Amino acid sequence: MATTQTVGSRQIKGPKKLRDAYREVIGRIAEAAVRSGRQPDQVLCVAVTKTASPDQIRSLVEMGHIDLGESRVQQLTQRAASIEEFLSRKRTLSGAATKPASPPDALPPEKVRWHMIGHLQRNKVKQVLPLVQLIHSVDSLRLAEEIHNYAARQDRVMDILIQVNTSGEVSKQGITPPAVIHMADQINTMLHLRLRGVMSMAPRSENPEDARPIFSRTAELFHELRTSSAGGPDCNILSMGMSDDFEVAIEEGANIVRVGRAIFGESVPPD
Ligand SMILES: *Cc1c(COP(=O)(O)O)cnc(C)c1O
């Protein structure tokens, strides 16, 4: 049976291809974790759904995957709603026709966890907050304040990461490395925010090794933050590494990687 079909100019990874790609990524993450002296379950894979079709996202969740990431608010809203509906239908049907999954595939989770990983405009905070577990992309104090305001209204504490522009590329969002500790101190005065760590992106490159100095500098900064007065036991997330460079990121200390194309394929769905 063909597992790759072309619709227009789009290449779609069918369930079998998707499963293989996913397993490969999870295997490579595990190996990189072990190479860096950690256990495979100490590195979390956020599957970035930017290039995924709704079917692919459902298939991945059916394989037991829990953590999903989006960089755009509209897509996040639509996808979170569609997955929630899918899971609630599954919950309704469960008991009727459950078949045991054979390892290494887990059962579909009760709930998924969404991660906001892209630039967030302050006027979209209200929409995003109820849907997400972690915002990776806090890149200004004003955005942090806005998230704090809405979190306070909902009487919850929102987990956030400071996005750092370690590479200094003008095109990248994020605050400059020397400003991180000061921003962390200010965030820590806001009771409805919990600073969990930092996120960073390396410039796109053919060679993953090009990203290593950026990741290593980000890891140093993370260490500096953790051991400063702005740190603390909750500040334990280093989110870095994407499809082209996640192994290097893990070797340099990342404990969350955000992987899109290596799981779902290259194409951007037309929505
Ligand atoms: C798109 C995106 C990713 C995933 O990128 P891939 O190269 O598809 O793995 C990760 N992080 C952020 C912030 C992104 O925007």
mmCIF file of C-alpha atoms and ligand atoms in Angstrom:
data_model
loop_
_atom_site.group_PDB
_atom_site.id
_atom_site.type_symbol
_atom_site.label_atom_id
_atom_site.label_comp_id
_atom_site.label_asym_id
_atom_site.label_seq_id
_atom_site.Cartn_x
_atom_site.Cartn_y
_atom_site.Cartn_z
ATOM 1 C CA MET A 1 0.000 0.000 0.000
ATOM 2 C CA ALA A 2 1.299 3.445 -0.864
ATOM 3 C CA THR A 3 1.917 5.501 2.212
ATOM 4 C CA THR A 4 2.953 8.694 0.520
ATOM 5 C CA GLN A 5 0.510 10.492 -1.706
ATOM 6 C CA THR A 6 0.723 13.766 -3.513
ATOM 7 C CA VAL A 7 -2.163 16.192 -3.390
ATOM 8 C CA GLY A 8 -1.416 19.110 -5.640
ATOM 9 C CA SER A 9 2.163 19.920 -4.788
ATOM 10 C CA ARG A 10 1.841 18.629 -1.253
ATOM 11 C CA GLN A 11 3.672 15.590 0.009
ATOM 12 C CA ILE A 12 1.736 13.914 2.765
ATOM 13 C CA LYS A 13 3.237 11.383 5.092
ATOM 14 C CA GLY A 14 0.719 8.605 5.602
ATOM 15 C CA PRO A 15 0.319 6.862 8.969
ATOM 16 C CA LYS A 16 3.043 4.294 8.324
ATOM 17 C CA LYS A 17 5.610 6.833 7.180
ATOM 18 C CA LEU A 18 4.652 9.084 10.056
ATOM 19 C CA ARG A 19 5.097 6.271 12.565
ATOM 20 C CA ASP A 20 8.528 5.448 11.160
ATOM 21 C CA ALA A 21 9.619 9.081 11.153
ATOM 22 C CA TYR A 22 8.357 9.563 14.693
ATOM 23 C CA ARG A 23 10.095 6.441 15.965
ATOM 24 C CA GLU A 24 13.302 7.507 14.310
ATOM 25 C CA VAL A 25 13.191 10.936 15.940
ATOM 26 C CA ILE A 26 12.386 9.473 19.365
ATOM 27 C CA GLY A 27 15.259 7.005 18.934
ATOM 28 C CA ARG A 28 17.709 9.729 17.964
ATOM 29 C CA ILE A 29 16.598 11.840 20.943
ATOM 30 C CA ALA A 30 17.160 8.866 23.269
ATOM 31 C CA GLU A 31 20.629 8.227 21.884
ATOM 32 C CA ALA A 32 21.628 11.870 22.189
ATOM 33 C CA ALA A 33 20.331 11.914 25.772
ATOM 34 C CA VAL A 34 22.426 8.877 26.648
ATOM 35 C CA ARG A 35 25.469 10.407 24.909
ATOM 36 C CA SER A 36 25.087 13.438 27.165
ATOM 37 C CA GLY A 37 24.861 11.346 30.321
ATOM 38 C CA ARG A 38 21.098 11.401 30.788
ATOM 39 C CA GLN A 39 18.167 9.025 30.509
ATOM 40 C CA PRO A 40 15.997 9.103 27.380
ATOM 41 C CA ASP A 41 12.989 10.240 29.424
ATOM 42 C CA GLN A 42 14.872 13.308 30.604
ATOM 43 C CA VAL A 43 14.465 14.957 27.205
ATOM 44 C CA LEU A 44 10.962 15.916 26.120
ATOM 45 C CA CYS A 45 9.971 16.030 22.464
ATOM 46 C CA VAL A 46 7.481 18.719 21.523
ATOM 47 C CA ALA A 47 6.043 17.803 18.112
ATOM 48 C CA VAL A 48 5.649 21.044 16.193
ATOM 49 C CA THR A 49 2.507 20.868 14.052
ATOM 50 C CA LYS A 50 3.284 23.767 11.693
ATOM 51 C CA THR A 51 3.627 21.497 8.660
ATOM 52 C CA ALA A 52 1.257 18.753 9.879
ATOM 53 C CA SER A 53 -2.154 17.834 8.531
ATOM 54 C CA PRO A 54 -4.998 17.292 11.019
ATOM 55 C CA ASP A 55 -4.841 13.548 10.265
ATOM 56 C CA GLN A 56 -1.153 13.419 11.083
ATOM 57 C CA ILE A 57 -1.684 15.160 14.398
ATOM 58 C CA ARG A 58 -4.445 12.715 15.323
ATOM 59 C CA SER A 59 -2.254 9.750 14.298
ATOM 60 C CA LEU A 60 0.614 10.984 16.429
ATOM 61 C CA VAL A 61 -1.658 11.411 19.431
ATOM 62 C CA GLU A 62 -3.041 7.914 18.852
ATOM 63 C CA MET A 63 0.524 6.639 19.090
ATOM 64 C CA GLY A 64 0.573 8.063 22.595
ATOM 65 C CA HIS A 65 2.318 11.359 21.954
ATOM 66 C CA ILE A 66 1.340 14.114 24.393
ATOM 67 C CA ASP A 67 3.304 17.305 23.780
ATOM 68 C CA LEU A 68 2.398 19.426 20.754
ATOM 69 C CA GLY A 69 3.696 22.838 19.733
ATOM 70 C CA GLU A 70 2.442 25.640 17.489
ATOM 71 C CA SER A 71 3.949 28.971 16.586
ATOM 72 C CA ARG A 72 0.827 30.688 15.265
ATOM 73 C CA VAL A 73 -2.206 31.565 17.342
ATOM 74 C CA GLN A 74 -4.908 30.785 14.799
ATOM 75 C CA GLN A 75 -3.504 27.328 14.037
ATOM 76 C CA LEU A 76 -3.024 26.640 17.719
ATOM 77 C CA THR A 77 -6.648 27.496 18.442
ATOM 78 C CA GLN A 78 -8.024 25.364 15.606
ATOM 79 C CA ARG A 79 -5.789 22.391 16.259
ATOM 80 C CA ALA A 80 -6.280 22.377 20.001
ATOM 81 C CA ALA A 81 -10.059 22.362 19.473
ATOM 82 C CA SER A 82 -9.931 19.597 16.891
ATOM 83 C CA ILE A 83 -7.680 17.358 19.015
ATOM 84 C CA GLU A 84 -9.799 17.978 22.099
ATOM 85 C CA GLU A 85 -12.888 16.896 20.154
ATOM 86 C CA PHE A 86 -11.059 13.821 18.872
ATOM 87 C CA LEU A 87 -9.956 12.826 22.373
ATOM 88 C CA SER A 88 -13.347 13.421 23.909
ATOM 89 C CA ARG A 89 -14.926 11.213 21.254
ATOM 90 C CA LYS A 90 -12.325 8.559 22.083
ATOM 91 C CA ARG A 91 -13.111 8.856 25.780
ATOM 92 C CA THR A 92 -16.795 8.380 25.044
ATOM 93 C CA LEU A 93 -16.088 5.279 23.013
ATOM 94 C CA SER A 94 -13.488 3.821 25.323
ATOM 95 C CA GLY A 95 -14.494 0.575 26.924
ATOM 96 C CA ALA A 96 -16.394 -0.338 23.785
ATOM 97 C CA ALA A 97 -13.570 -1.424 21.532
ATOM 98 C CA THR A 98 -10.211 -0.858 23.111
ATOM 99 C CA LYS A 99 -7.440 -2.978 21.811
ATOM 100 C CA PRO A 100 -4.243 -3.214 23.787
ATOM 101 C CA ALA A 101 -1.362 -1.339 22.243
ATOM 102 C CA SER A 102 1.852 -3.238 21.868
ATOM 103 C CA PRO A 103 4.998 -1.536 23.133
ATOM 104 C CA PRO A 104 6.633 0.857 22.391
ATOM 105 C CA ASP A 105 3.350 2.519 21.482
ATOM 106 C CA ALA A 106 1.361 3.800 24.413
ATOM 107 C CA LEU A 107 -2.381 4.233 24.515
ATOM 108 C CA PRO A 108 -3.720 7.592 23.361
ATOM 109 C CA PRO A 109 -3.407 10.070 26.203
ATOM 110 C CA GLU A 110 -6.434 11.470 28.043
ATOM 111 C CA LYS A 111 -5.221 14.949 27.246
ATOM 112 C CA VAL A 112 -2.485 16.536 25.183
ATOM 113 C CA ARG A 113 -0.307 19.441 26.265
ATOM 114 C CA TRP A 114 0.046 22.403 23.933
ATOM 115 C CA HIS A 115 3.149 24.562 23.853
ATOM 116 C CA MET A 116 3.126 28.077 22.391
ATOM 117 C CA ILE A 117 6.511 28.404 20.709
ATOM 118 C CA GLY A 118 6.140 31.373 18.346
ATOM 119 C CA HIS A 119 6.044 35.131 18.724
ATOM 120 C CA LEU A 120 2.980 36.071 20.737
ATOM 121 C CA GLN A 121 1.285 39.430 20.320
ATOM 122 C CA ARG A 122 -0.108 40.904 23.492
ATOM 123 C CA ASN A 123 -3.610 41.144 22.044
ATOM 124 C CA LYS A 124 -3.623 37.352 21.507
ATOM 125 C CA VAL A 125 -2.676 36.409 25.056
ATOM 126 C CA LYS A 126 -6.273 36.080 26.166
ATOM 127 C CA GLN A 127 -6.973 33.559 23.403
ATOM 128 C CA VAL A 128 -3.853 31.464 23.932
ATOM 129 C CA LEU A 129 -3.662 31.260 27.703
ATOM 130 C CA PRO A 130 -6.500 28.796 28.357
ATOM 131 C CA LEU A 131 -5.098 26.392 25.746
ATOM 132 C CA VAL A 132 -1.436 26.057 26.656
ATOM 133 C CA GLN A 133 0.747 24.511 29.371
ATOM 134 C CA LEU A 134 3.935 26.380 28.578
ATOM 135 C CA ILE A 135 4.753 29.539 26.641
ATOM 136 C CA HIS A 136 8.309 29.228 25.269
ATOM 137 C CA SER A 137 8.441 32.597 23.566
ATOM 138 C CA VAL A 138 8.250 35.355 26.159
ATOM 139 C CA ASP A 139 10.415 38.017 24.571
ATOM 140 C CA SER A 140 9.490 41.228 26.366
ATOM 141 C CA LEU A 141 8.518 42.423 29.809
ATOM 142 C CA ARG A 142 5.296 43.882 28.443
ATOM 143 C CA LEU A 143 4.284 40.470 27.105
ATOM 144 C CA ALA A 144 5.121 38.888 30.474
ATOM 145 C CA GLU A 145 2.935 41.496 32.196
ATOM 146 C CA GLU A 146 0.045 40.795 29.865
ATOM 147 C CA ILE A 147 0.301 37.041 30.469
ATOM 148 C CA HIS A 148 0.451 37.733 34.187
ATOM 149 C CA ASN A 149 -2.731 39.844 34.034
ATOM 150 C CA TYR A 150 -4.771 37.150 32.308
ATOM 151 C CA ALA A 151 -3.325 34.367 34.432
ATOM 152 C CA ALA A 152 -4.356 36.354 37.521
ATOM 153 C CA ARG A 153 -7.897 36.707 36.179
ATOM 154 C CA GLN A 154 -8.088 32.962 35.669
ATOM 155 C CA ASP A 155 -6.511 32.417 39.057
ATOM 156 C CA ARG A 156 -3.753 30.259 37.684
ATOM 157 C CA VAL A 157 0.006 30.317 37.541
ATOM 158 C CA MET A 158 1.342 30.244 33.992
ATOM 159 C CA ASP A 159 4.612 28.511 33.168
ATOM 160 C CA ILE A 160 6.824 30.533 30.839
ATOM 161 C CA LEU A 161 10.287 30.529 29.286
ATOM 162 C CA ILE A 162 12.291 33.585 28.340
ATOM 163 C CA GLN A 163 13.197 33.477 24.666
ATOM 164 C CA VAL A 164 16.826 34.471 24.252
ATOM 165 C CA ASN A 165 18.337 35.677 21.014
ATOM 166 C CA THR A 166 21.715 34.100 21.582
ATOM 167 C CA SER A 167 22.812 34.292 17.961
ATOM 168 C CA GLY A 168 22.173 38.023 17.699
ATOM 169 C CA GLU A 169 20.427 37.597 14.342
ATOM 170 C CA VAL A 170 18.236 40.644 13.754
ATOM 171 C CA SER A 171 15.502 38.458 12.282
ATOM 172 C CA LYS A 172 15.136 36.473 15.507
ATOM 173 C CA GLN A 173 12.806 37.304 18.351
ATOM 174 C CA GLY A 174 14.128 37.153 21.851
ATOM 175 C CA ILE A 175 15.906 39.279 24.360
ATOM 176 C CA THR A 176 19.656 39.782 24.441
ATOM 177 C CA PRO A 177 21.680 37.499 26.731
ATOM 178 C CA PRO A 178 22.868 40.258 29.107
ATOM 179 C CA ALA A 179 19.232 41.272 29.775
ATOM 180 C CA VAL A 180 18.052 37.803 30.829
ATOM 181 C CA ILE A 181 18.784 37.912 34.557
ATOM 182 C CA HIS A 182 17.228 41.332 34.977
ATOM 183 C CA MET A 183 14.105 40.242 33.120
ATOM 184 C CA ALA A 184 13.952 37.071 35.217
ATOM 185 C CA ASP A 185 14.082 39.157 38.403
ATOM 186 C CA GLN A 186 11.135 41.195 37.183
ATOM 187 C CA ILE A 187 9.158 38.120 36.157
ATOM 188 C CA ASN A 188 9.719 36.659 39.611
ATOM 189 C CA THR A 189 7.852 39.576 41.161
ATOM 190 C CA MET A 190 4.707 38.465 39.266
ATOM 191 C CA LEU A 191 2.872 35.894 41.355
ATOM 192 C CA HIS A 192 0.894 34.386 38.485
ATOM 193 C CA LEU A 193 3.966 33.589 36.399
ATOM 194 C CA ARG A 194 6.415 30.776 37.030
ATOM 195 C CA LEU A 195 9.705 31.153 35.210
ATOM 196 C CA ARG A 196 10.719 27.684 34.064
ATOM 197 C CA GLY A 197 13.837 28.490 32.020
ATOM 198 C CA VAL A 198 14.900 29.675 28.586
ATOM 199 C CA MET A 199 14.255 28.946 24.939
ATOM 200 C CA SER A 200 16.523 29.693 22.011
ATOM 201 C CA MET A 201 16.823 29.103 18.284
ATOM 202 C CA ALA A 202 19.967 28.682 16.217
ATOM 203 C CA PRO A 203 20.271 30.179 12.730
ATOM 204 C CA ARG A 204 19.247 27.815 9.940
ATOM 205 C CA SER A 205 22.217 26.018 8.484
ATOM 206 C CA GLU A 206 23.142 22.985 6.410
ATOM 207 C CA ASN A 207 25.520 21.836 9.109
ATOM 208 C CA PRO A 208 24.101 21.092 12.590
ATOM 209 C CA GLU A 209 27.547 21.701 14.076
ATOM 210 C CA ASP A 210 27.136 25.398 13.221
ATOM 211 C CA ALA A 211 24.493 25.533 15.937
ATOM 212 C CA ARG A 212 26.734 24.114 18.664
ATOM 213 C CA PRO A 213 28.325 27.390 19.820
ATOM 214 C CA ILE A 214 24.877 29.018 20.041
ATOM 215 C CA PHE A 215 23.490 26.121 22.071
ATOM 216 C CA SER A 216 26.503 25.979 24.306
ATOM 217 C CA ARG A 217 26.289 29.710 25.029
ATOM 218 C CA THR A 218 22.556 29.384 25.732
ATOM 219 C CA ALA A 219 23.260 26.516 28.121
ATOM 220 C CA GLU A 220 25.815 28.668 29.982
ATOM 221 C CA LEU A 221 23.283 31.439 30.258
ATOM 222 C CA PHE A 222 20.702 28.980 31.555
ATOM 223 C CA HIS A 223 23.158 27.775 34.169
ATOM 224 C CA GLU A 224 23.900 31.363 35.168
ATOM 225 C CA LEU A 225 20.174 32.041 35.511
ATOM 226 C CA ARG A 226 19.546 28.928 37.594
ATOM 227 C CA THR A 227 22.328 29.692 40.004
ATOM 228 C CA SER A 228 21.404 33.370 40.317
ATOM 229 C CA SER A 229 18.906 34.809 42.779
ATOM 230 C CA ALA A 230 16.364 34.720 39.936
ATOM 231 C CA GLY A 231 16.678 30.942 39.573
ATOM 232 C CA GLY A 232 15.253 28.299 41.867
ATOM 233 C CA PRO A 233 14.108 24.691 41.663
ATOM 234 C CA ASP A 234 11.297 25.414 39.171
ATOM 235 C CA CYS A 235 13.724 26.971 36.729
ATOM 236 C CA ASN A 236 14.751 23.733 35.058
ATOM 237 C CA ILE A 237 13.798 23.875 31.359
ATOM 238 C CA LEU A 238 16.198 24.474 28.499
ATOM 239 C CA SER A 239 14.220 24.436 25.244
ATOM 240 C CA MET A 240 16.441 24.331 22.164
ATOM 241 C CA GLY A 241 16.902 22.223 19.054
ATOM 242 C CA MET A 242 14.729 21.730 15.969
ATOM 243 C CA SER A 243 14.631 19.181 13.128
ATOM 244 C CA ASP A 244 18.059 20.066 11.764
ATOM 245 C CA ASP A 245 19.951 20.350 15.028
ATOM 246 C CA PHE A 246 18.127 18.661 17.928
ATOM 247 C CA GLU A 247 20.868 16.122 18.617
ATOM 248 C CA VAL A 248 23.500 18.829 18.972
ATOM 249 C CA ALA A 249 21.116 20.772 21.231
ATOM 250 C CA ILE A 250 20.648 17.734 23.502
ATOM 251 C CA GLU A 251 24.404 17.159 23.639
ATOM 252 C CA GLU A 252 24.719 20.757 24.825
ATOM 253 C CA GLY A 253 22.086 20.283 27.544
ATOM 254 C CA ALA A 254 18.599 20.846 26.057
ATOM 255 C CA ASN A 255 15.817 19.019 27.895
ATOM 256 C CA ILE A 256 13.044 20.072 25.534
ATOM 257 C CA VAL A 257 13.458 19.849 21.759
ATOM 258 C CA ARG A 258 10.879 21.216 19.326
ATOM 259 C CA VAL A 259 10.707 19.021 16.255
ATOM 260 C CA GLY A 260 8.413 19.625 13.277
ATOM 261 C CA ARG A 261 9.612 18.659 9.802
ATOM 262 C CA ALA A 262 11.593 15.586 10.867
ATOM 263 C CA ILE A 263 8.316 14.088 12.111
ATOM 264 C CA PHE A 264 5.650 15.477 9.791
ATOM 265 C CA GLY A 265 7.527 16.274 6.588
ATOM 266 C CA GLU A 266 8.349 19.507 4.853
ATOM 267 C CA SER A 267 5.132 20.834 3.420
ATOM 268 C CA VAL A 268 3.000 23.561 4.894
ATOM 269 C CA PRO A 269 -0.709 22.746 4.828
ATOM 270 C CA PRO A 270 -2.868 25.417 3.182
ATOM 271 C CA ASP A 271 -4.832 26.691 6.184
HETATM 272 C C1 LIG B 1 8.811 25.816 13.354
HETATM 273 C C2 LIG B 1 9.470 25.855 14.657
HETATM 274 C C3 LIG B 1 10.083 24.705 15.181
HETATM 275 C C4 LIG B 1 10.165 23.388 14.433
HETATM 276 O O1 LIG B 1 10.958 23.539 13.314
HETATM 277 P P1 LIG B 1 11.373 22.280 12.380
HETATM 278 O O2 LIG B 1 12.549 22.763 11.654
HETATM 279 O O3 LIG B 1 10.187 22.014 11.522
HETATM 280 O O4 LIG B 1 11.672 21.152 13.285
HETATM 281 C C5 LIG B 1 10.655 24.795 16.438
HETATM 282 N N1 LIG B 1 10.633 25.936 17.154
HETATM 283 C C6 LIG B 1 10.063 27.068 16.684
HETATM 284 C C7 LIG B 1 10.077 28.293 17.524
HETATM 285 C C8 LIG B 1 9.466 27.057 15.420
HETATM 286 O O5 LIG B 1 8.905 28.177 14.953
#
